[in-house]
């Protein structure tokens, strides 16, 4: 396998049961992690949206809801706002859209993964977590095609298996692991200690 | 969908054609979402690739009209993000009511839902009779729908919760008549709105206004076009006039954003500084 450049970004997507898995992964990332993290979780539209707060309480990194045109910085977790697609544009910077739902989902994991893969190529890792639809599978395959590292939550540990099974099937060499092992795997990639 | 340099050149070429032949300027739209919508158009309109679509659109107006439907995203709702409308009602209306006559500009009005929501709100606050609402967009199909003011009655029922959360004082059904599956907006609401073709990319300011509501339109522009549009709003607004944006939009990352100050921060309502 070709050598990977240092990880610059991590994109995580999940749906039903995804938040639970996410809160097991993020505590592993150090406050000054030298990478940007993008999170799409399918949740109900609400105001004020509390998803970023929940994520922040499990994470040493700075967390906030992504704003349109915001420049992407390392060390920050960007959470997709409910009812907007989160895309990564040149810069890299954040681009939001209210385009039609994809797989009945807005935000769409595929849209995030595909656009992040274009920006970061092999310097990106993607993780698909528990969920009850097929969003994220095409996106994870796109990350893999662009040379990025891909991870899928172990189906046996997922509250809903459809999403992780679809993602595993769509990729060639995804690492399949329980949430507790995914955090350390990312940290290993980040620090260059991965196999 | 590979973001290769050659692909970008193809997109540039297509956008140039749209501008030269059809006078629609998408050249400064946010590339990342534009590319996705072009890819969707190629697929759904049944072309082999972007070049094939390009060749056809250059000489066929009907193809252009269909492409326009893909390039301009027509997602709208009445009282979308109810808190925005509640904030207008509670914090902005008291200041607007000090003017003897009012002009409101809904920029990027799509099929009219936002403009009618504002008309209803202003009516309930006793201001509609002295208000003129200009609602503009570049999509002719959406503008036609907006002017007709006809929506599926099902959708109107779904908007009732939004309306109530936005501080609605009556019943949303007071503002339309149901005819079979359709809801027709009532005449007093329609009379105060002028729908018109106007592009934030290529047209200039047409009136002095007290409030601009431009929600989920600027997200489709790149930073430069966004700054240009903000400039138009600043020029159109009266001294200390108000600007309302979409729930996740701000003037923070845009050049010229300093001509506006936060007014209702959470609800994305800004006020012209001078
Ligand atoms: C997502 S819709 C928002 C509709 C409405 N403002 C709302 O929030 O419900 C975006 C609208 O912007 C319009 N638009 C796109 N480019 C424009 C331009 N250059 N000038 C004016 N309107 C534009 C589109 O046609 C579309 O109707």
Tab-separated table of C-alpha atoms and ligand atoms in Angstrom:
chain	number	residue	atom	x	y	z
A	1	UNK	CA	0.000	0.000	0.000
A	2	UNK	CA	1.208	3.518	-0.812
A	3	UNK	CA	2.458	5.675	2.045
A	4	UNK	CA	-0.110	8.051	3.468
A	5	UNK	CA	0.612	11.712	4.125
A	6	UNK	CA	-0.120	12.932	7.663
A	7	UNK	CA	-3.821	13.019	8.427
A	8	UNK	CA	-5.263	16.532	7.991
A	9	UNK	CA	-8.956	15.839	8.356
A	10	UNK	CA	-11.422	13.310	9.712
A	11	UNK	CA	-15.025	12.997	8.513
A	12	UNK	CA	-17.521	11.070	10.614
A	13	UNK	CA	-21.106	10.170	9.702
A	14	UNK	CA	-23.817	8.383	11.599
A	15	UNK	CA	-27.529	8.102	12.109
A	16	UNK	CA	-29.578	6.054	14.576
A	17	UNK	CA	-27.153	5.023	17.330
A	18	UNK	CA	-24.372	7.117	15.806
A	19	UNK	CA	-24.194	9.673	18.586
A	20	UNK	CA	-23.513	6.985	21.132
A	21	UNK	CA	-20.610	5.635	19.072
A	22	UNK	CA	-19.310	9.140	18.400
A	23	UNK	CA	-19.104	9.921	22.100
A	24	UNK	CA	-16.823	6.903	22.492
A	25	UNK	CA	-14.467	8.055	19.735
A	26	UNK	CA	-14.010	11.774	20.312
A	27	UNK	CA	-12.625	11.613	23.880
A	28	UNK	CA	-9.497	10.016	22.410
A	29	UNK	CA	-8.624	13.066	20.357
A	30	UNK	CA	-6.303	15.498	22.162
A	31	UNK	CA	-7.404	19.129	22.597
A	32	UNK	CA	-4.777	20.317	20.134
A	33	UNK	CA	-5.216	17.549	17.606
A	34	UNK	CA	-3.563	18.751	14.381
A	35	UNK	CA	-6.551	17.923	12.210
A	36	UNK	CA	-10.033	19.207	11.409
A	37	UNK	CA	-13.001	16.977	12.230
A	38	UNK	CA	-16.329	17.097	10.377
A	39	UNK	CA	-19.399	15.424	11.828
A	40	UNK	CA	-22.725	14.653	10.171
A	41	UNK	CA	-25.329	13.043	12.367
A	42	UNK	CA	-28.928	12.716	11.303
A	43	UNK	CA	-30.972	14.321	14.040
A	44	UNK	CA	-34.264	16.105	14.229
A	45	UNK	CA	-34.322	19.799	13.433
A	46	UNK	CA	-34.395	21.720	16.685
A	47	UNK	CA	-33.555	25.109	18.000
A	48	UNK	CA	-31.322	25.892	19.681
A	49	UNK	CA	-29.624	22.894	18.218
A	50	UNK	CA	-27.990	20.973	21.024
A	51	UNK	CA	-25.948	18.499	19.020
A	52	UNK	CA	-22.764	20.580	19.118
A	53	UNK	CA	-23.129	20.944	22.897
A	54	UNK	CA	-23.493	17.219	23.371
A	55	UNK	CA	-20.466	16.562	21.195
A	56	UNK	CA	-18.448	19.242	23.001
A	57	UNK	CA	-19.081	17.619	26.354
A	58	UNK	CA	-17.299	14.488	25.084
A	59	UNK	CA	-14.383	16.144	23.428
A	60	UNK	CA	-11.309	18.161	24.350
A	61	UNK	CA	-11.170	19.839	20.950
A	62	UNK	CA	-13.028	23.054	20.154
A	63	UNK	CA	-16.506	22.156	18.847
A	64	UNK	CA	-19.043	24.267	17.047
A	65	UNK	CA	-21.772	24.138	14.452
A	66	UNK	CA	-20.385	24.834	11.008
A	67	UNK	CA	-21.119	28.286	9.549
A	68	UNK	CA	-21.239	29.022	5.868
A	69	UNK	CA	-17.909	30.300	4.374
A	70	UNK	CA	-16.035	29.669	7.598
A	71	UNK	CA	-12.343	28.825	6.940
A	72	UNK	CA	-11.466	25.348	8.209
A	73	UNK	CA	-8.929	25.263	11.039
A	74	UNK	CA	-7.020	22.345	12.540
A	75	UNK	CA	-8.047	21.470	16.082
A	76	UNK	CA	-11.739	22.188	15.536
A	77	UNK	CA	-14.715	19.830	15.303
A	78	UNK	CA	-17.325	21.137	12.853
A	79	UNK	CA	-20.807	19.740	13.385
A	80	UNK	CA	-23.299	19.917	10.504
A	81	UNK	CA	-26.264	22.104	11.446
A	82	UNK	CA	-29.594	20.290	11.285
A	83	UNK	CA	-31.341	20.728	7.923
A	84	UNK	CA	-28.247	21.876	6.005
A	85	UNK	CA	-25.813	19.871	3.932
A	86	UNK	CA	-22.221	20.363	5.070
A	87	UNK	CA	-19.781	20.525	2.153
A	88	UNK	CA	-16.052	21.208	2.113
A	89	UNK	CA	-15.060	23.862	-0.409
A	90	UNK	CA	-11.752	25.266	-1.619
A	91	UNK	CA	-9.624	26.847	1.056
A	92	UNK	CA	-10.580	24.500	2.609
A	93	UNK	CA	-13.649	26.257	3.888
A	94	UNK	CA	-17.182	25.366	4.909
A	95	UNK	CA	-20.036	25.531	2.396
A	96	UNK	CA	-23.596	24.890	3.514
A	97	UNK	CA	-26.533	24.153	1.244
A	98	UNK	CA	-30.240	23.448	1.520
A	99	UNK	CA	-30.315	21.322	-1.632
A	100	UNK	CA	-32.740	18.426	-1.651
A	101	UNK	CA	-32.255	15.645	0.857
A	102	UNK	CA	-30.108	12.704	-0.297
A	103	UNK	CA	-31.198	9.277	0.980
A	104	UNK	CA	-33.949	11.247	2.765
A	105	UNK	CA	-31.213	12.969	4.717
A	106	UNK	CA	-30.136	16.562	5.125
A	107	UNK	CA	-27.367	16.807	6.180
A	108	UNK	CA	-26.088	14.053	3.929
A	109	UNK	CA	-23.054	12.012	4.887
A	110	UNK	CA	-22.306	11.254	1.231
A	111	UNK	CA	-22.210	14.965	0.367
A	112	UNK	CA	-19.739	15.672	3.184
A	113	UNK	CA	-17.531	12.663	2.430
A	114	UNK	CA	-17.407	13.220	-1.336
A	115	UNK	CA	-16.532	16.912	-1.089
A	116	UNK	CA	-14.023	16.351	1.735
A	117	UNK	CA	-12.381	13.609	-0.318
A	118	UNK	CA	-11.922	16.060	-3.198
A	119	UNK	CA	-10.275	18.588	-0.892
A	120	UNK	CA	-8.083	16.315	1.208
A	121	UNK	CA	-7.456	13.213	-0.889
A	122	UNK	CA	-5.171	10.780	0.991
A	123	UNK	CA	-4.890	13.147	3.990
A	124	UNK	CA	-8.483	12.335	4.963
A	125	UNK	CA	-9.940	9.537	7.072
A	126	UNK	CA	-13.638	8.662	7.077
A	127	UNK	CA	-15.712	6.758	9.613
A	128	UNK	CA	-19.238	5.427	9.141
A	129	UNK	CA	-21.147	4.741	12.339
A	130	UNK	CA	-24.422	3.091	13.266
A	131	UNK	CA	-27.503	4.000	11.253
A	132	UNK	CA	-30.619	2.656	9.596
A	133	UNK	CA	-30.115	3.753	5.976
A	134	UNK	CA	-27.477	3.631	3.255
A	135	UNK	CA	-26.172	7.204	3.535
A	136	UNK	CA	-22.384	7.299	3.806
A	137	UNK	CA	-21.595	4.201	1.730
A	138	UNK	CA	-20.994	6.045	-1.558
A	139	UNK	CA	-19.116	8.754	0.325
A	140	UNK	CA	-16.833	6.348	2.103
A	141	UNK	CA	-16.074	4.669	-1.219
A	142	UNK	CA	-15.177	8.103	-2.629
A	143	UNK	CA	-12.753	8.712	0.249
A	144	UNK	CA	-11.143	5.340	-0.424
A	145	UNK	CA	-10.873	6.062	-4.168
A	146	UNK	CA	-9.045	9.316	-3.420
A	147	UNK	CA	-6.549	7.418	-1.276
A	148	UNK	CA	-7.980	8.241	2.158
A	149	UNK	CA	-8.264	5.795	5.074
A	150	UNK	CA	-11.699	4.345	5.723
A	151	UNK	CA	-13.245	2.917	8.881
A	152	UNK	CA	-16.566	1.304	9.653
A	153	UNK	CA	-18.095	0.624	13.040
A	154	UNK	CA	-18.243	-3.111	13.763
A	155	UNK	CA	-21.876	-4.057	12.913
A	156	UNK	CA	-22.264	-6.171	16.048
A	157	UNK	CA	-21.701	-3.028	18.143
A	158	UNK	CA	-24.086	-0.865	16.094
A	159	UNK	CA	-27.568	-0.065	17.301
A	160	UNK	CA	-28.671	-0.108	13.631
A	161	UNK	CA	-26.623	-2.119	11.161
A	162	UNK	CA	-27.803	-1.026	7.698
A	163	UNK	CA	-25.464	1.898	7.379
A	164	UNK	CA	-22.323	0.135	8.500
A	165	UNK	CA	-23.076	-2.932	6.407
A	166	UNK	CA	-23.673	-0.820	3.313
A	167	UNK	CA	-20.448	1.110	3.936
A	168	UNK	CA	-18.425	-2.055	4.447
A	169	UNK	CA	-19.853	-3.510	1.233
A	170	UNK	CA	-19.142	-0.354	-0.786
A	171	UNK	CA	-15.468	-0.176	0.178
A	172	UNK	CA	-12.614	-2.554	-0.614
A	173	UNK	CA	-10.460	-2.385	2.482
A	174	UNK	CA	-12.291	-0.604	5.267
A	175	UNK	CA	-11.035	-1.250	8.770
A	176	UNK	CA	-13.967	-2.617	10.750
A	177	UNK	CA	-13.741	-2.004	14.479
A	178	UNK	CA	-15.817	-1.317	17.585
A	179	UNK	CA	-16.136	2.347	18.622
A	180	UNK	CA	-13.698	1.906	21.498
A	181	UNK	CA	-10.955	0.954	19.005
A	182	UNK	CA	-11.720	3.650	16.421
A	183	UNK	CA	-10.467	6.577	18.526
A	184	UNK	CA	-7.030	5.029	19.138
A	185	UNK	CA	-6.828	4.049	15.444
A	186	UNK	CA	-7.287	7.681	14.397
A	187	UNK	CA	-4.788	8.883	16.992
A	188	UNK	CA	-2.280	6.360	15.629
A	189	UNK	CA	-2.763	7.724	12.098
A	190	UNK	CA	-2.413	11.240	13.384
A	191	UNK	CA	0.833	10.626	15.198
A	192	UNK	CA	2.227	8.378	12.478
A	193	UNK	CA	2.368	5.334	14.729
A	194	UNK	CA	-0.143	3.329	12.664
A	195	UNK	CA	1.030	0.144	10.999
B	1	UNK	CA	-17.167	13.150	-9.423
B	2	UNK	CA	-13.505	14.094	-9.717
B	3	UNK	CA	-12.510	17.683	-9.109
B	4	UNK	CA	-9.825	17.598	-11.699
B	5	UNK	CA	-8.556	20.763	-13.347
B	6	UNK	CA	-10.031	19.711	-16.675
B	7	UNK	CA	-13.410	19.198	-15.081
B	8	UNK	CA	-13.281	22.710	-13.657
B	9	UNK	CA	-12.411	24.054	-17.087
B	10	UNK	CA	-15.500	22.334	-18.500
B	11	UNK	CA	-17.639	23.888	-15.793
B	12	UNK	CA	-16.144	27.309	-16.577
B	13	UNK	CA	-16.916	26.846	-20.258
B	14	UNK	CA	-20.529	25.901	-19.571
B	15	UNK	CA	-21.036	28.833	-17.204
B	16	UNK	CA	-19.583	31.169	-19.824
B	17	UNK	CA	-22.125	29.893	-22.329
B	18	UNK	CA	-24.982	30.362	-19.868
B	19	UNK	CA	-23.854	33.938	-19.354
B	20	UNK	CA	-23.213	34.816	-23.005
B	21	UNK	CA	-26.205	33.063	-24.556
B	22	UNK	CA	-28.787	33.121	-21.795
B	23	UNK	CA	-27.618	36.074	-19.655
B	24	UNK	CA	-27.642	34.130	-16.406
B	25	UNK	CA	-24.475	34.576	-14.385
B	26	UNK	CA	-23.520	31.558	-12.266
B	27	UNK	CA	-19.798	32.155	-12.643
B	28	UNK	CA	-19.331	33.303	-9.049
B	29	UNK	CA	-21.475	30.676	-7.380
B	30	UNK	CA	-20.019	28.375	-4.749
B	31	UNK	CA	-18.242	25.782	-6.886
B	32	UNK	CA	-18.593	22.816	-4.607
B	33	UNK	CA	-22.382	22.763	-4.621
B	34	UNK	CA	-22.624	23.947	-8.223
B	35	UNK	CA	-20.540	20.957	-9.333
B	36	UNK	CA	-22.827	18.602	-7.482
B	37	UNK	CA	-25.924	20.108	-9.044
B	38	UNK	CA	-24.394	20.021	-12.520
B	39	UNK	CA	-23.575	16.358	-12.013
B	40	UNK	CA	-27.191	15.729	-10.956
B	41	UNK	CA	-28.441	17.613	-14.039
B	42	UNK	CA	-26.230	15.609	-16.399
B	43	UNK	CA	-27.544	12.389	-14.920
B	44	UNK	CA	-31.220	13.275	-14.601
B	45	UNK	CA	-31.476	14.992	-17.983
B	46	UNK	CA	-29.896	11.913	-19.521
B	47	UNK	CA	-26.606	13.245	-20.932
B	48	UNK	CA	-23.406	11.236	-21.195
B	49	UNK	CA	-21.320	14.009	-19.666
B	50	UNK	CA	-21.072	17.728	-19.040
B	51	UNK	CA	-19.744	18.419	-22.530
B	52	UNK	CA	-22.836	16.806	-24.074
B	53	UNK	CA	-25.118	18.901	-21.893
B	54	UNK	CA	-23.075	21.980	-22.778
B	55	UNK	CA	-23.378	21.359	-26.514
B	56	UNK	CA	-27.125	20.999	-26.249
B	57	UNK	CA	-27.836	23.877	-23.878
B	58	UNK	CA	-25.984	26.308	-26.116
B	59	UNK	CA	-28.640	25.997	-28.801
B	60	UNK	CA	-31.797	24.840	-27.029
B	61	UNK	CA	-33.785	27.164	-24.766
B	62	UNK	CA	-35.950	24.417	-23.305
B	63	UNK	CA	-32.873	22.533	-22.119
B	64	UNK	CA	-31.656	25.746	-20.571
B	65	UNK	CA	-34.915	26.144	-18.658
B	66	UNK	CA	-34.625	22.655	-17.271
B	67	UNK	CA	-30.995	23.211	-16.345
B	68	UNK	CA	-32.001	26.414	-14.562
B	69	UNK	CA	-34.238	24.288	-12.360
B	70	UNK	CA	-31.180	22.322	-11.260
B	71	UNK	CA	-28.916	25.326	-10.814
B	72	UNK	CA	-31.318	27.321	-8.642
B	73	UNK	CA	-32.370	25.425	-5.586
B	74	UNK	CA	-36.051	25.934	-4.874
B	75	UNK	CA	-36.438	24.831	-1.299
B	76	UNK	CA	-38.768	26.985	0.764
B	77	UNK	CA	-41.338	26.891	3.531
B	78	UNK	CA	-43.696	29.310	5.229
B	79	UNK	CA	-42.257	30.599	8.494
B	80	UNK	CA	-39.156	28.448	8.025
B	81	UNK	CA	-37.153	28.734	11.272
B	82	UNK	CA	-40.067	30.177	13.287
B	83	UNK	CA	-37.727	31.947	15.701
B	84	UNK	CA	-36.483	34.187	12.929
B	85	UNK	CA	-40.001	35.438	12.342
B	86	UNK	CA	-40.649	35.669	16.065
B	87	UNK	CA	-37.559	37.846	16.446
B	88	UNK	CA	-38.706	40.069	13.582
B	89	UNK	CA	-42.095	40.369	15.214
B	90	UNK	CA	-40.843	41.094	18.711
B	91	UNK	CA	-37.672	43.078	18.115
B	92	UNK	CA	-37.736	44.569	14.620
B	93	UNK	CA	-41.421	45.424	14.137
B	94	UNK	CA	-41.491	47.933	17.038
B	95	UNK	CA	-38.715	49.876	15.281
B	96	UNK	CA	-40.236	49.535	11.823
B	97	UNK	CA	-43.561	50.831	13.087
B	98	UNK	CA	-42.025	54.269	13.622
B	99	UNK	CA	-41.833	54.823	9.850
B	100	UNK	CA	-44.872	56.303	8.053
B	101	UNK	CA	-44.387	53.951	5.133
B	102	UNK	CA	-42.345	50.785	4.797
B	103	UNK	CA	-40.559	48.922	2.051
B	104	UNK	CA	-39.342	45.353	2.457
B	105	UNK	CA	-37.152	43.423	0.011
B	106	UNK	CA	-37.254	39.644	-0.022
B	107	UNK	CA	-34.209	38.761	-2.121
B	108	UNK	CA	-34.209	35.229	-3.560
B	109	UNK	CA	-37.889	34.667	-2.738
B	110	UNK	CA	-38.252	31.351	-4.578
B	111	UNK	CA	-41.945	30.428	-4.857
B	112	UNK	CA	-43.046	33.136	-2.420
B	113	UNK	CA	-43.396	31.404	0.941
B	114	UNK	CA	-41.045	33.768	2.749
B	115	UNK	CA	-42.716	36.875	1.281
B	116	UNK	CA	-46.207	35.689	2.253
B	117	UNK	CA	-44.963	34.833	5.737
B	118	UNK	CA	-43.724	38.405	6.118
B	119	UNK	CA	-46.971	39.808	4.718
B	120	UNK	CA	-48.966	37.821	7.284
B	121	UNK	CA	-46.676	38.913	10.102
B	122	UNK	CA	-46.840	42.587	9.103
B	123	UNK	CA	-50.612	42.348	8.736
B	124	UNK	CA	-50.950	40.977	12.249
B	125	UNK	CA	-48.767	43.777	13.558
B	126	UNK	CA	-50.892	46.384	11.802
B	127	UNK	CA	-48.183	47.430	9.352
B	128	UNK	CA	-49.099	45.732	6.105
B	129	UNK	CA	-51.342	48.533	4.826
B	130	UNK	CA	-48.433	50.933	4.701
B	131	UNK	CA	-45.923	48.361	3.471
B	132	UNK	CA	-44.729	47.484	0.009
B	133	UNK	CA	-42.970	44.115	-0.282
B	134	UNK	CA	-40.629	43.581	-3.226
B	135	UNK	CA	-39.910	39.906	-3.686
B	136	UNK	CA	-37.294	39.025	-6.286
B	137	UNK	CA	-35.704	35.946	-7.770
B	138	UNK	CA	-34.052	34.767	-10.987
B	139	UNK	CA	-36.112	31.627	-11.510
B	140	UNK	CA	-39.130	32.462	-13.716
B	141	UNK	CA	-41.024	29.287	-12.811
B	142	UNK	CA	-40.689	30.042	-9.097
B	143	UNK	CA	-41.736	33.667	-9.633
B	144	UNK	CA	-44.827	32.575	-11.511
B	145	UNK	CA	-45.800	30.235	-8.686
B	146	UNK	CA	-45.122	32.978	-6.172
B	147	UNK	CA	-47.336	35.498	-7.960
B	148	UNK	CA	-50.150	32.955	-8.243
B	149	UNK	CA	-49.902	32.324	-4.496
B	150	UNK	CA	-51.226	28.802	-4.788
B	151	UNK	CA	-49.795	26.042	-2.600
B	152	UNK	CA	-50.824	22.475	-1.837
B	153	UNK	CA	-53.265	22.608	1.057
B	154	UNK	CA	-51.354	19.737	2.682
B	155	UNK	CA	-48.220	21.858	2.817
B	156	UNK	CA	-50.131	24.764	4.345
B	157	UNK	CA	-51.377	22.511	7.115
B	158	UNK	CA	-47.803	21.459	7.805
B	159	UNK	CA	-46.778	25.149	8.049
B	160	UNK	CA	-49.342	25.744	10.811
B	161	UNK	CA	-46.913	24.667	13.543
B	162	UNK	CA	-44.258	27.012	12.167
B	163	UNK	CA	-46.795	29.823	12.089
B	164	UNK	CA	-47.796	29.279	15.704
B	165	UNK	CA	-44.177	29.069	16.870
B	166	UNK	CA	-43.520	32.305	15.009
B	167	UNK	CA	-46.021	34.031	17.269
B	168	UNK	CA	-48.967	33.840	14.876
B	169	UNK	CA	-51.952	35.667	16.323
B	170	UNK	CA	-54.771	34.099	14.328
B	171	UNK	CA	-55.047	30.944	12.285
B	172	UNK	CA	-52.918	30.432	9.192
B	173	UNK	CA	-56.071	29.313	7.375
B	174	UNK	CA	-57.407	32.880	7.755
B	175	UNK	CA	-54.960	33.860	5.033
B	176	UNK	CA	-55.934	31.445	2.309
B	177	UNK	CA	-58.979	29.829	0.789
B	178	UNK	CA	-58.859	26.126	0.214
B	179	UNK	CA	-60.108	24.920	-3.141
B	180	UNK	CA	-59.835	21.158	-3.521
B	181	UNK	CA	-56.201	20.322	-2.841
B	182	UNK	CA	-55.002	23.875	-3.237
B	183	UNK	CA	-54.681	26.823	-0.906
B	184	UNK	CA	-54.944	30.225	-2.566
B	185	UNK	CA	-53.390	33.108	-0.663
B	186	UNK	CA	-55.945	35.798	0.115
B	187	UNK	CA	-56.060	38.987	-1.897
B	188	UNK	CA	-54.969	41.407	0.895
B	189	UNK	CA	-51.749	39.388	1.292
B	190	UNK	CA	-51.074	39.220	-2.426
B	191	UNK	CA	-51.837	42.881	-3.059
B	192	UNK	CA	-48.944	44.160	-1.008
B	193	UNK	CA	-46.296	42.037	-2.724
B	194	UNK	CA	-44.652	42.739	-6.069
B	195	UNK	CA	-42.804	39.758	-7.466
B	196	UNK	CA	-40.085	40.598	-9.962
B	197	UNK	CA	-37.133	39.179	-11.816
B	198	UNK	CA	-33.903	40.500	-10.293
B	199	UNK	CA	-30.474	38.971	-9.994
B	200	UNK	CA	-28.172	39.707	-7.099
B	201	UNK	CA	-25.320	38.880	-9.457
B	202	UNK	CA	-26.096	41.209	-12.358
B	203	UNK	CA	-28.771	43.764	-11.378
B	204	UNK	CA	-28.568	46.946	-9.324
B	205	UNK	CA	-30.501	48.375	-6.398
B	206	UNK	CA	-34.045	49.442	-7.326
B	207	UNK	CA	-35.510	51.030	-4.184
B	208	UNK	CA	-34.688	52.222	-0.716
B	209	UNK	CA	-35.937	49.675	1.810
B	210	UNK	CA	-36.184	49.333	5.585
B	211	UNK	CA	-35.745	45.574	5.771
B	212	UNK	CA	-34.008	43.057	3.534
B	213	UNK	CA	-34.786	39.387	4.113
B	214	UNK	CA	-32.425	37.146	2.167
B	215	UNK	CA	-32.463	33.633	3.519
B	216	UNK	CA	-30.430	30.717	2.241
B	217	UNK	CA	-29.452	32.466	-0.961
B	218	UNK	CA	-25.981	33.774	-0.094
B	219	UNK	CA	-24.818	30.249	0.776
B	220	UNK	CA	-24.934	29.513	-2.955
B	221	UNK	CA	-22.519	32.353	-3.788
B	222	UNK	CA	-18.745	32.388	-3.521
B	223	UNK	CA	-17.106	34.879	-1.156
B	224	UNK	CA	-16.784	37.568	-3.810
B	225	UNK	CA	-20.382	37.433	-5.007
B	226	UNK	CA	-21.532	37.278	-1.416
B	227	UNK	CA	-19.655	40.495	-0.712
B	228	UNK	CA	-21.212	42.044	-3.811
B	229	UNK	CA	-24.727	41.093	-2.659
B	230	UNK	CA	-24.062	42.438	0.838
B	231	UNK	CA	-23.000	45.681	-0.824
B	232	UNK	CA	-26.315	45.818	-2.694
B	233	UNK	CA	-28.200	45.311	0.553
B	234	UNK	CA	-26.209	48.011	2.326
B	235	UNK	CA	-26.910	50.397	-0.563
B	236	UNK	CA	-30.620	49.553	-0.635
B	237	UNK	CA	-31.157	49.868	3.103
B	238	UNK	CA	-32.083	53.117	4.755
B	239	UNK	CA	-29.985	54.402	7.647
B	240	UNK	CA	-29.986	51.746	10.390
B	241	UNK	CA	-32.051	49.412	8.211
B	242	UNK	CA	-32.354	45.691	8.956
B	243	UNK	CA	-30.951	42.636	7.213
B	244	UNK	CA	-32.177	39.117	7.967
B	245	UNK	CA	-30.228	36.055	6.778
B	246	UNK	CA	-30.669	32.276	6.940
B	247	UNK	CA	-30.221	30.355	10.186
B	248	UNK	CA	-26.565	29.465	9.494
B	249	UNK	CA	-25.479	32.471	7.469
B	250	UNK	CA	-23.573	35.468	8.761
B	251	UNK	CA	-21.744	38.572	7.583
B	252	UNK	CA	-18.693	37.539	9.605
B	253	UNK	CA	-16.729	35.846	6.847
B	254	UNK	CA	-17.619	38.300	4.104
B	255	UNK	CA	-15.765	41.398	2.943
B	256	UNK	CA	-17.918	44.431	3.712
B	257	UNK	CA	-19.588	42.587	6.568
B	258	UNK	CA	-18.482	45.408	8.828
B	259	UNK	CA	-21.194	47.607	7.337
B	260	UNK	CA	-23.560	45.536	9.474
B	261	UNK	CA	-23.749	44.926	13.204
B	262	UNK	CA	-25.433	42.097	15.089
B	263	UNK	CA	-28.991	42.953	16.077
B	264	UNK	CA	-30.485	39.600	17.033
B	265	UNK	CA	-27.404	37.419	16.924
B	266	UNK	CA	-28.977	33.986	17.296
B	267	UNK	CA	-31.640	34.762	14.731
B	268	UNK	CA	-29.225	36.230	12.196
B	269	UNK	CA	-30.750	39.680	12.087
B	270	UNK	CA	-28.270	42.468	11.431
B	271	UNK	CA	-28.504	46.233	11.292
B	272	UNK	CA	-26.778	48.573	8.911
B	273	UNK	CA	-24.143	50.416	10.890
B	274	UNK	CA	-24.459	53.865	9.397
C	1	LIG	C1	-32.978	27.880	-1.207
C	1	LIG	S1	-33.934	29.091	-2.014
C	1	LIG	C2	-34.402	30.111	-0.655
C	1	LIG	C3	-35.841	30.559	-0.713
C	1	LIG	C4	-36.319	31.452	0.420
C	1	LIG	N1	-35.504	32.646	0.546
C	1	LIG	C5	-36.355	30.701	1.715
C	1	LIG	O1	-35.471	30.878	2.559
C	1	LIG	O2	-37.288	29.929	1.921
C	1	LIG	C6	-32.735	30.032	-2.903
C	1	LIG	C7	-33.331	30.981	-3.926
C	1	LIG	O3	-32.333	31.884	-4.408
C	1	LIG	C8	-32.581	32.143	-5.758
C	1	LIG	N2	-31.395	32.712	-6.395
C	1	LIG	C9	-30.290	32.053	-6.809
C	1	LIG	N3	-29.421	32.918	-7.390
C	1	LIG	C10	-29.988	34.151	-7.319
C	1	LIG	C11	-29.575	35.465	-7.754
C	1	LIG	N4	-28.404	35.650	-8.383
C	1	LIG	N5	-30.394	36.500	-7.512
C	1	LIG	C12	-31.587	36.311	-6.876
C	1	LIG	N6	-32.018	35.109	-6.446
C	1	LIG	C13	-31.237	34.034	-6.665
C	1	LIG	C14	-32.990	30.790	-6.286
C	1	LIG	O4	-33.670	30.878	-7.519
C	1	LIG	C15	-33.871	30.272	-5.154
C	1	LIG	O5	-35.204	30.621	-5.345
